[in-house]
């Protein structure tokens, strides 16, 4: 009897101890308020994490489904997460993808970064996010040596870009974020060459205001003006032609192979052909050359800076009075 009582006493002592581990459930069943609250909070947190995980899985699936529909439009089979976010129209998830391990400058099989892709299609929202997250603005595509600026200028200056007046903000965004305006592609062309070949005035002026050199030559010795005159359709853009002539010196009409721009071989352009040939044969005075070089170096906001530092009469002779240029010969 004593053994029974003693055994029962020891068992009661064990049950009366503070619950640990396996006894948590026993306390919960007894409706311990504190333990119940902890368990409820843990369940709520778990449900929230499960819901977040399901949402992300659903978003990833949606991305893949959308991308598979668009895949035929893209030549390369592999896209990194940032590329997927752009081609499927979800640029807002870029910061989250970066937090989860995506690399801002990852390249696809064609060697394009996400910034290349966004710049080529003039996707301003995606470009803004990528640059804000640290995308390298001057990386080149290995096969073509094109930068994001080359791609944005080409898309902005093409026929569709001109008709839609699209791309100016994209180009300026790249320039504001340190795009090197003098980098050359596989043809040895800078962005200004591409802009001039397509003849979109706004893009040409924008590049010039950020320091583009209208007198730079390709390896074939073709200037931006030469490439502008390669397309006969550009001759209808007289304002652009005058602006390029105003900014050009010396006037070089032939490339390294001795060819003139294609438009000047057109019989309907005989008068322009003769006028430009006469201009190219002119010899400028040293004073006119100096004035031209000053205007070429000090442009945009620098004009006002220079005005405060040199005599007014000298400044007026450079920028206002009888400004000499090839454009002054055109009527």
CSV table of C-alpha atoms in Angstrom, one decimal:
chain,number,residue,atom,x,y,z
A,1,UNK,CA,0.0,0.0,0.0
A,2,UNK,CA,2.8,2.3,0.9
A,3,UNK,CA,4.5,1.5,-2.3
A,4,UNK,CA,1.4,2.4,-4.2
A,5,UNK,CA,1.0,5.6,-2.3
A,6,UNK,CA,4.7,6.5,-2.7
A,7,UNK,CA,4.6,5.7,-6.4
A,8,UNK,CA,1.6,7.9,-6.8
A,9,UNK,CA,3.3,10.7,-4.9
A,10,UNK,CA,6.4,10.6,-7.1
A,11,UNK,CA,4.2,10.6,-10.2
A,12,UNK,CA,2.3,13.6,-9.0
A,13,UNK,CA,5.6,15.4,-8.3
A,14,UNK,CA,6.7,14.8,-11.9
A,15,UNK,CA,3.4,16.1,-13.3
A,16,UNK,CA,3.5,19.2,-11.1
A,17,UNK,CA,6.9,20.3,-12.5
A,18,UNK,CA,7.1,23.3,-14.9
A,19,UNK,CA,6.3,21.9,-18.3
A,20,UNK,CA,9.2,21.6,-20.8
A,21,UNK,CA,9.2,20.4,-24.3
A,22,UNK,CA,6.7,17.5,-24.6
A,23,UNK,CA,4.5,19.1,-21.8
A,24,UNK,CA,3.8,22.2,-23.8
A,25,UNK,CA,0.8,20.5,-25.4
A,26,UNK,CA,-0.5,19.5,-21.9
A,27,UNK,CA,-0.4,23.2,-20.9
A,28,UNK,CA,-2.2,24.3,-24.0
A,29,UNK,CA,-4.9,21.8,-23.4
A,30,UNK,CA,-5.3,23.3,-19.9
A,31,UNK,CA,-5.7,26.7,-21.7
A,32,UNK,CA,-2.6,28.4,-20.3
A,33,UNK,CA,-3.3,31.9,-21.6
A,34,UNK,CA,0.4,32.8,-22.1
A,35,UNK,CA,1.3,29.6,-23.9
A,36,UNK,CA,-1.8,29.8,-26.1
A,37,UNK,CA,-0.9,33.3,-27.2
A,38,UNK,CA,2.6,32.1,-28.2
A,39,UNK,CA,1.3,29.2,-30.2
A,40,UNK,CA,-1.3,31.3,-31.9
A,41,UNK,CA,1.3,33.9,-32.9
A,42,UNK,CA,3.6,31.2,-34.2
A,43,UNK,CA,0.8,29.8,-36.4
A,44,UNK,CA,-0.1,33.2,-37.8
A,45,UNK,CA,3.5,33.9,-38.7
A,46,UNK,CA,3.9,30.5,-40.3
A,47,UNK,CA,0.7,31.1,-42.4
A,48,UNK,CA,2.0,34.5,-43.4
A,49,UNK,CA,5.3,33.1,-44.6
A,50,UNK,CA,3.5,30.3,-46.4
A,51,UNK,CA,1.2,32.9,-48.1
A,52,UNK,CA,4.3,35.0,-49.2
A,53,UNK,CA,6.0,31.9,-50.5
A,54,UNK,CA,2.9,30.9,-52.5
A,55,UNK,CA,2.6,34.4,-53.9
A,56,UNK,CA,6.3,34.5,-55.0
A,57,UNK,CA,5.9,31.0,-56.5
A,58,UNK,CA,2.8,32.2,-58.4
A,59,UNK,CA,4.6,35.3,-59.6
A,60,UNK,CA,7.6,33.2,-60.8
A,61,UNK,CA,5.2,30.9,-62.7
A,62,UNK,CA,3.5,33.9,-64.2
A,63,UNK,CA,6.8,35.3,-65.3
A,64,UNK,CA,7.7,32.0,-67.0
A,65,UNK,CA,4.3,31.7,-68.7
A,66,UNK,CA,4.5,35.3,-70.0
A,67,UNK,CA,8.1,34.8,-71.2
A,68,UNK,CA,7.3,31.6,-73.0
A,69,UNK,CA,4.7,33.5,-75.0
A,70,UNK,CA,7.3,36.2,-75.9
A,71,UNK,CA,10.2,33.8,-76.4
A,72,UNK,CA,9.8,33.6,-80.3
A,73,UNK,CA,10.5,37.4,-80.4
A,74,UNK,CA,13.9,37.0,-78.8
A,75,UNK,CA,16.9,35.3,-80.5
A,76,UNK,CA,18.6,33.8,-77.4
A,77,UNK,CA,17.1,31.0,-75.4
A,78,UNK,CA,18.4,32.0,-71.9
A,79,UNK,CA,17.4,34.9,-69.9
A,80,UNK,CA,18.4,35.8,-66.4
A,81,UNK,CA,15.8,37.0,-63.8
A,82,UNK,CA,16.3,40.7,-64.6
A,83,UNK,CA,16.0,40.0,-68.3
A,84,UNK,CA,12.7,38.1,-67.7
A,85,UNK,CA,11.4,41.0,-65.6
A,86,UNK,CA,12.0,43.4,-68.5
A,87,UNK,CA,10.6,41.3,-71.4
A,88,UNK,CA,7.5,40.3,-69.4
A,89,UNK,CA,6.8,43.8,-68.2
A,90,UNK,CA,7.5,43.5,-64.5
A,91,UNK,CA,10.4,46.0,-63.9
A,92,UNK,CA,9.1,46.8,-60.4
A,93,UNK,CA,10.3,43.5,-59.1
A,94,UNK,CA,14.0,44.2,-60.0
A,95,UNK,CA,15.0,45.4,-56.5
A,96,UNK,CA,13.5,42.3,-55.0
A,97,UNK,CA,15.3,40.0,-57.5
A,98,UNK,CA,18.6,41.7,-56.7
A,99,UNK,CA,18.0,41.1,-52.9
A,100,UNK,CA,17.5,37.4,-53.7
A,101,UNK,CA,20.8,37.1,-55.5
A,102,UNK,CA,20.3,38.3,-59.1
A,103,UNK,CA,23.3,40.0,-60.5
A,104,UNK,CA,22.8,43.5,-61.9
A,105,UNK,CA,25.2,43.0,-64.8
A,106,UNK,CA,24.5,39.4,-65.8
A,107,UNK,CA,24.6,38.8,-69.5
A,108,UNK,CA,22.6,36.6,-71.8
A,109,UNK,CA,24.1,34.4,-74.5
A,110,UNK,CA,24.3,37.4,-76.8
A,111,UNK,CA,26.3,39.3,-74.2
A,112,UNK,CA,23.5,41.8,-73.3
A,113,UNK,CA,22.9,43.0,-69.8
A,114,UNK,CA,19.4,43.9,-68.6
A,115,UNK,CA,20.3,47.6,-69.2
A,116,UNK,CA,21.2,46.8,-72.8
A,117,UNK,CA,17.8,45.1,-73.3
A,118,UNK,CA,15.9,47.9,-71.6
A,119,UNK,CA,17.8,50.6,-73.6
A,120,UNK,CA,17.2,48.9,-76.9
A,121,UNK,CA,13.4,48.9,-76.4
A,122,UNK,CA,13.4,52.4,-74.8
A,123,UNK,CA,11.9,51.0,-71.5
A,124,UNK,CA,12.4,54.1,-69.4
A,125,UNK,CA,11.0,52.7,-66.1
A,126,UNK,CA,13.2,49.6,-66.3
A,127,UNK,CA,16.3,51.7,-67.2
A,128,UNK,CA,15.7,54.0,-64.3
A,129,UNK,CA,15.4,51.1,-61.8
A,130,UNK,CA,18.5,49.4,-63.2
A,131,UNK,CA,20.7,52.5,-63.1
A,132,UNK,CA,19.4,53.3,-59.6
A,133,UNK,CA,20.4,49.9,-58.5
A,134,UNK,CA,24.0,50.3,-59.9
A,135,UNK,CA,23.9,48.9,-63.4
A,136,UNK,CA,27.1,49.6,-65.3
A,137,UNK,CA,26.2,52.1,-68.0
A,138,UNK,CA,29.3,51.6,-70.3
A,139,UNK,CA,29.5,47.9,-70.6
A,140,UNK,CA,29.6,46.7,-74.2
A,141,UNK,CA,28.1,43.8,-76.1
A,142,UNK,CA,31.1,41.7,-77.1
A,143,UNK,CA,30.1,41.0,-80.7
A,144,UNK,CA,29.2,44.5,-81.6
A,145,UNK,CA,30.9,46.6,-78.9
A,146,UNK,CA,27.7,48.6,-78.5
A,147,UNK,CA,26.9,50.3,-75.3
A,148,UNK,CA,23.4,51.0,-73.9
A,149,UNK,CA,23.8,54.5,-75.3
A,150,UNK,CA,24.4,53.2,-78.8
A,151,UNK,CA,21.3,51.0,-78.6
A,152,UNK,CA,19.1,53.8,-77.2
A,153,UNK,CA,20.2,56.3,-79.9
A,154,UNK,CA,19.7,53.8,-82.6
A,155,UNK,CA,16.1,53.0,-81.5
A,156,UNK,CA,15.4,56.7,-80.9
A,157,UNK,CA,16.7,57.7,-84.3
A,158,UNK,CA,15.0,55.0,-86.4
A,159,UNK,CA,11.8,55.7,-88.3
A,160,UNK,CA,9.5,54.4,-85.6
A,161,UNK,CA,11.3,56.4,-82.9
A,162,UNK,CA,11.1,59.5,-85.0
A,163,UNK,CA,7.4,59.1,-85.7
A,164,UNK,CA,6.6,58.4,-82.1
A,165,UNK,CA,9.0,61.1,-80.8
A,166,UNK,CA,10.3,58.4,-78.4
A,167,UNK,CA,13.5,57.9,-76.7
A,168,UNK,CA,14.8,61.3,-75.9
A,169,UNK,CA,14.4,60.8,-72.2
A,170,UNK,CA,16.0,57.4,-72.3
A,171,UNK,CA,19.1,58.8,-74.1
A,172,UNK,CA,19.4,61.7,-71.7
A,173,UNK,CA,19.0,59.4,-68.7
A,174,UNK,CA,22.0,57.4,-69.8
A,175,UNK,CA,24.0,60.6,-70.4
A,176,UNK,CA,23.1,61.9,-66.9
A,177,UNK,CA,24.3,58.6,-65.4
A,178,UNK,CA,27.7,58.7,-67.0
A,179,UNK,CA,27.4,57.2,-70.4
A,180,UNK,CA,30.6,57.7,-72.4
A,181,UNK,CA,29.5,59.6,-75.5
A,182,UNK,CA,32.8,58.9,-77.3
A,183,UNK,CA,32.8,55.1,-77.1
A,184,UNK,CA,32.8,53.4,-80.5
A,185,UNK,CA,31.0,50.3,-81.8
A,186,UNK,CA,32.4,47.6,-84.0
A,187,UNK,CA,32.2,50.0,-87.0
A,188,UNK,CA,34.2,52.6,-85.2
A,189,UNK,CA,31.1,54.8,-84.9
A,190,UNK,CA,30.1,56.9,-81.9
A,191,UNK,CA,26.5,57.5,-81.0
A,192,UNK,CA,26.5,60.8,-82.9
A,193,UNK,CA,27.2,58.9,-86.2
A,194,UNK,CA,24.2,56.8,-85.7
A,195,UNK,CA,22.0,59.8,-84.8
A,196,UNK,CA,23.1,61.7,-87.9
A,197,UNK,CA,22.7,58.8,-90.2
A,198,UNK,CA,19.0,58.6,-89.2
A,199,UNK,CA,18.7,62.4,-89.1
A,200,UNK,CA,16.6,63.0,-86.0
A,201,UNK,CA,17.3,66.6,-85.0
A,202,UNK,CA,16.4,66.3,-81.3
A,203,UNK,CA,18.7,63.4,-80.6
A,204,UNK,CA,21.6,65.1,-82.6
A,205,UNK,CA,21.2,68.3,-80.5
A,206,UNK,CA,21.0,66.3,-77.3
A,207,UNK,CA,24.2,64.5,-78.0
A,208,UNK,CA,26.0,67.6,-79.1
A,209,UNK,CA,25.0,69.4,-75.9
A,210,UNK,CA,26.5,66.6,-73.9
A,211,UNK,CA,29.8,66.9,-75.7
A,212,UNK,CA,29.5,64.8,-78.9
A,213,UNK,CA,32.1,65.7,-81.6
A,214,UNK,CA,30.4,66.3,-84.9
A,215,UNK,CA,33.8,66.3,-86.6
A,216,UNK,CA,34.8,62.8,-85.4
A,217,UNK,CA,35.7,60.3,-88.2
A,218,UNK,CA,35.2,56.6,-88.4
A,219,UNK,CA,38.1,54.3,-89.5
A,220,UNK,CA,36.7,54.8,-93.1
A,221,UNK,CA,37.0,58.6,-92.5
A,222,UNK,CA,33.3,59.1,-92.6
A,223,UNK,CA,32.0,62.1,-90.5
A,224,UNK,CA,28.5,62.4,-89.0
A,225,UNK,CA,27.7,64.8,-91.9
A,226,UNK,CA,28.9,62.2,-94.4
A,227,UNK,CA,26.6,59.6,-92.9
A,228,UNK,CA,23.7,62.1,-92.8
A,229,UNK,CA,24.2,62.6,-96.6
A,230,UNK,CA,24.2,58.8,-97.2
A,231,UNK,CA,20.4,58.8,-97.0
A,232,UNK,CA,18.7,60.9,-99.7
A,233,UNK,CA,15.6,61.2,-97.5
A,234,UNK,CA,17.6,63.3,-95.1
A,235,UNK,CA,17.9,66.1,-97.6
A,236,UNK,CA,14.4,67.1,-96.8
A,237,UNK,CA,15.6,67.9,-93.2
A,238,UNK,CA,17.3,71.2,-94.1
A,239,UNK,CA,17.4,72.4,-90.5
A,240,UNK,CA,19.5,69.4,-89.6
A,241,UNK,CA,21.8,69.9,-92.6
A,242,UNK,CA,22.3,73.6,-91.7
A,243,UNK,CA,23.1,72.7,-88.1
A,244,UNK,CA,25.6,70.0,-89.1
A,245,UNK,CA,27.3,72.5,-91.5
A,246,UNK,CA,27.4,75.1,-88.8
A,247,UNK,CA,29.2,72.7,-86.5
A,248,UNK,CA,31.6,71.2,-89.1
A,249,UNK,CA,35.2,72.0,-89.9
A,250,UNK,CA,36.9,71.1,-92.0
A,251,UNK,CA,34.3,70.0,-94.5
A,252,UNK,CA,35.3,66.5,-95.6
A,253,UNK,CA,33.1,65.1,-98.3
A,254,UNK,CA,35.0,61.9,-99.3
A,255,UNK,CA,35.7,58.8,-97.3
A,256,UNK,CA,39.0,56.9,-97.3
A,257,UNK,CA,38.0,55.1,-100.6
A,258,UNK,CA,37.4,58.4,-102.4
A,259,UNK,CA,33.6,58.1,-102.4
A,260,UNK,CA,31.1,60.8,-101.9
A,261,UNK,CA,27.9,60.3,-99.8
A,262,UNK,CA,25.3,58.5,-101.8
A,263,UNK,CA,22.8,61.4,-101.8
A,264,UNK,CA,25.3,63.6,-103.7
A,265,UNK,CA,25.4,61.1,-106.6
A,266,UNK,CA,21.6,61.7,-107.2
A,267,UNK,CA,21.1,63.9,-110.3
A,268,UNK,CA,18.4,65.9,-108.4
A,269,UNK,CA,21.1,67.0,-105.9
A,270,UNK,CA,23.5,68.5,-108.4
A,271,UNK,CA,23.1,72.0,-107.0
A,272,UNK,CA,23.9,70.8,-103.4
A,273,UNK,CA,26.7,68.7,-104.7
A,274,UNK,CA,28.4,71.7,-106.4
A,275,UNK,CA,27.8,74.0,-103.4
A,276,UNK,CA,29.3,71.6,-100.9
A,277,UNK,CA,32.3,70.9,-103.2
A,278,UNK,CA,33.0,74.7,-103.4
A,279,UNK,CA,32.7,75.0,-99.6
A,280,UNK,CA,35.1,72.1,-99.1
A,281,UNK,CA,37.7,73.9,-101.3
A,282,UNK,CA,37.6,77.1,-99.2
A,283,UNK,CA,40.5,78.0,-97.0
A,284,UNK,CA,39.4,79.6,-93.7
A,285,UNK,CA,41.3,82.5,-92.1
A,286,UNK,CA,43.1,81.7,-88.8
A,287,UNK,CA,40.7,84.0,-87.0
A,288,UNK,CA,37.6,82.1,-88.3
A,289,UNK,CA,39.2,78.8,-87.3
A,290,UNK,CA,39.9,80.1,-83.8
A,291,UNK,CA,36.3,81.3,-83.4
A,292,UNK,CA,35.0,78.0,-84.7
A,293,UNK,CA,37.1,76.1,-82.2
A,294,UNK,CA,36.0,78.3,-79.3
A,295,UNK,CA,32.3,77.8,-80.2
A,296,UNK,CA,32.9,74.1,-80.4
A,297,UNK,CA,34.5,73.8,-77.0
A,298,UNK,CA,32.4,76.3,-75.1
A,299,UNK,CA,28.8,75.3,-75.8
A,300,UNK,CA,25.6,74.8,-73.8
A,301,UNK,CA,25.9,76.2,-70.3
A,302,UNK,CA,29.6,76.9,-70.9
A,303,UNK,CA,28.7,79.8,-73.2
A,304,UNK,CA,27.4,81.8,-70.2
A,305,UNK,CA,30.4,80.8,-68.2
A,306,UNK,CA,32.7,82.2,-70.9
A,307,UNK,CA,30.7,85.4,-71.3
A,308,UNK,CA,31.5,86.3,-67.8
A,309,UNK,CA,35.2,85.9,-68.3
A,310,UNK,CA,36.1,87.5,-71.5
A,311,UNK,CA,35.5,91.1,-72.9
A,312,UNK,CA,31.9,91.6,-74.2
A,313,UNK,CA,33.2,92.8,-77.6
A,314,UNK,CA,35.2,89.6,-78.1
A,315,UNK,CA,32.4,87.4,-76.9
A,316,UNK,CA,30.0,89.1,-79.4
A,317,UNK,CA,32.4,88.6,-82.2
A,318,UNK,CA,32.5,84.9,-81.5
A,319,UNK,CA,28.9,84.1,-80.9
A,320,UNK,CA,26.8,87.0,-82.5
A,321,UNK,CA,28.5,89.1,-85.1
A,322,UNK,CA,29.0,87.5,-88.5
A,323,UNK,CA,29.4,84.0,-87.2
A,324,UNK,CA,31.3,82.3,-90.0
A,325,UNK,CA,30.4,78.7,-90.9
A,326,UNK,CA,29.6,76.6,-93.9
A,327,UNK,CA,25.9,77.0,-93.0
A,328,UNK,CA,26.2,80.8,-93.7
A,329,UNK,CA,26.7,79.9,-97.4
A,330,UNK,CA,23.3,78.2,-97.6
A,331,UNK,CA,20.3,80.2,-98.6
